Amino acid sequence: MLKVAVVGLRNIGKLHCRYYQEIPDVKLVAVCDLDEKLAEAAALLFGVTSYTDFNDLLENEDVDVVSIATGGIENGSHHFAPAMMAIEKGKDVLVEKPLSNQLSEAHEMIAFAKEKGVRLACNLNHRFAPTANKAKNWIEEGTLGSLLYVNMKLTIGNPNESTPWIHLRALHPHSIDVMRYFGGDIRRVQAFMTKAPGRNVWSTASINMEFSSGAVGHLTGSYDMDNRHPIEQCEVAGTKGRFVIDDVYNEVTLYPHQQSELTVIRNSVLTGMEGFNATFKNRLQTFINEIKLNVAPDEISGSGMEALAAQTVIEAAIRSQQNNGEVIEVRVQKGG
């Protein structure tokens, strides 16, 4: 039985709590938030002990795993301190994305986890769906041949105006991670961004990419769309065929070259994923399974290193925009 604590108890943190309680051989034992009302409400809802001081939780509770769902600037500035505290105590840690909105902090977290020999994972949940698993198998089996391009679109409606780069740093760790999951390391980027009328942040972005393999790609991202409509599409093409994933988990279609018949795999209404939030459960379940199987820290899925690699691409895209669309070299990280 793995004992888990969740830090940060707004909507995402409560999702972590809910799904940990649905995973076999896992016991949610404690929750923590600086806001005492949030902590007490979550403790009552999930039947666990509440804390407002994470140090107190670590001293008083016997936990194996810590989920960090705090927020902060660009949804990432409050991850560093609790992650380092949990790592210091030898806990396996899963952090919401971005790992941190500061690359220096992300590097420090990864180095400290390596020093302590613990697993550091990130909630890059968009890849944790049956559609992505099937598509990854097609790539690994050679069904697509040599990869030629990876195109991605992730667009939502979000009025957040807190920083110029909130759209890039808060949303697109997901997009870049999915692109790297299928295409590998990204070598160069070139970005062009715009602000929708009345907005002060770079709310829509067009980013060209070159992968280390020689494949090319493109990301279209936006905070200016409508959440009632499909938000995400990924298309990957090679010398033997291509696939398209619609809206994260709904459907994946394989288009083989020189064949009229397609392979279409749809999410089942009755037995498939219950909705987008189920990607959180899949992601947490994978982390728990890897801990139980004693998977090495540097071999886990959606690792801190992979989150850092995605964030490094985002920072290169930001530099490109700051430099009038200059092509920026990306320092290569370990592939996904």
Coordinates of C-alpha atoms in Angstrom, one line a residue, residues 119-231:
R119 CA 11.5 9.6 -8.8
L120 CA 10.5 13.1 -10.1
A121 CA 7.5 13.1 -12.5
C122 CA 5.4 15.8 -14.1
N123 CA 1.7 15.7 -14.9
L124 CA 2.1 15.8 -18.7
N125 CA -1.3 14.1 -18.8
H126 CA -2.2 14.7 -22.5
R127 CA 0.0 11.8 -23.6
F128 CA -1.6 9.4 -21.1
A129 CA -4.5 8.3 -23.2
P130 CA -5.2 5.1 -25.2
T131 CA -5.0 7.1 -28.5
A132 CA -1.5 8.3 -27.7
N133 CA -0.4 4.8 -26.6
K134 CA -1.7 3.3 -29.9
A135 CA -0.1 6.0 -32.0
K136 CA 3.2 5.6 -30.2
N137 CA 3.1 1.8 -31.0
W138 CA 2.5 2.6 -34.7
I139 CA 5.7 4.7 -34.7
E140 CA 7.8 2.2 -32.8
E141 CA 6.5 -0.7 -35.0
G142 CA 7.5 1.3 -38.2
T143 CA 4.0 1.6 -39.5
L144 CA 4.6 5.3 -40.4
G145 CA 8.1 4.7 -41.7
S146 CA 10.6 7.5 -41.2
L147 CA 9.0 10.5 -39.6
L148 CA 8.7 13.6 -41.7
Y149 CA 6.5 16.0 -39.7
V150 CA 4.7 16.5 -36.4
N151 CA 2.0 19.1 -36.3
M152 CA 0.1 20.1 -33.2
K153 CA -2.8 22.4 -32.3
L154 CA -3.8 23.3 -28.7
T155 CA -6.3 26.1 -28.4
I156 CA -8.5 27.1 -25.4
G157 CA -10.2 30.1 -24.0
N158 CA -8.3 31.6 -21.1
P159 CA -8.6 35.3 -20.1
N160 CA -5.5 35.2 -17.8
E161 CA -3.4 38.4 -18.3
S162 CA -0.9 37.9 -15.5
T163 CA 2.3 37.8 -17.5
P164 CA 3.2 38.3 -21.2
W165 CA 4.2 34.6 -21.4
I166 CA 1.4 33.0 -19.4
H167 CA 0.0 31.3 -22.5
L168 CA 3.3 29.7 -23.5
R169 CA 4.6 28.6 -20.1
A170 CA 1.3 27.5 -18.5
L171 CA -0.4 25.7 -21.5
H172 CA 2.2 24.4 -23.9
P173 CA 4.2 22.1 -21.8
H174 CA 1.4 19.7 -22.8
S175 CA 1.8 20.5 -26.6
I176 CA 5.5 20.3 -26.7
D177 CA 5.6 17.1 -24.6
V178 CA 3.2 15.4 -27.0
M179 CA 5.3 16.5 -30.0
R180 CA 8.5 15.2 -28.3
Y181 CA 6.7 12.0 -27.3
F182 CA 6.1 11.2 -30.9
G183 CA 9.0 13.0 -32.6
G184 CA 11.9 13.0 -30.2
D185 CA 14.2 15.9 -29.3
I186 CA 13.6 19.3 -30.9
R187 CA 16.7 21.1 -32.3
R188 CA 15.5 24.5 -33.5
V189 CA 12.5 26.7 -33.2
Q190 CA 11.1 29.9 -34.8
A191 CA 8.1 31.7 -33.2
F192 CA 5.7 34.3 -34.3
M193 CA 3.0 35.5 -31.8
T194 CA 0.2 38.0 -31.7
K195 CA -2.1 39.6 -29.1
A196 CA -5.8 39.4 -29.7
P197 CA -7.7 42.7 -29.7
G198 CA -7.8 44.1 -26.1
R199 CA -5.2 41.7 -24.8
N200 CA -1.8 42.5 -23.2
V201 CA -0.3 39.0 -23.4
W202 CA 1.0 37.0 -26.3
S203 CA -2.2 35.0 -26.5
T204 CA -1.8 33.2 -29.9
A205 CA 1.4 31.6 -31.2
S206 CA 2.7 30.0 -34.3
I207 CA 5.9 28.0 -33.7
N208 CA 8.0 26.2 -36.4
M209 CA 10.2 23.4 -35.2
E210 CA 13.0 21.2 -36.5
F211 CA 13.6 17.8 -34.7
S212 CA 17.0 16.3 -34.2
S213 CA 15.9 13.4 -36.5
G214 CA 15.5 15.9 -39.3
A215 CA 11.7 15.9 -39.2
V216 CA 9.9 19.2 -39.1
G217 CA 6.9 20.4 -37.2
H218 CA 4.6 23.2 -36.2
L219 CA 2.6 24.2 -33.2
T220 CA -0.4 26.5 -33.2
G221 CA -1.5 27.6 -29.8
S222 CA -4.0 30.0 -28.5
Y223 CA -5.7 31.4 -25.4
D224 CA -8.3 33.1 -27.6
M225 CA -10.6 30.2 -28.7
D226 CA -13.8 28.7 -27.3
N227 CA -13.8 25.8 -24.8
R228 CA -17.1 24.5 -26.1
H229 CA -15.4 23.2 -29.3
P230 CA -12.5 20.7 -29.9
I231 CA -9.3 22.0 -28.4

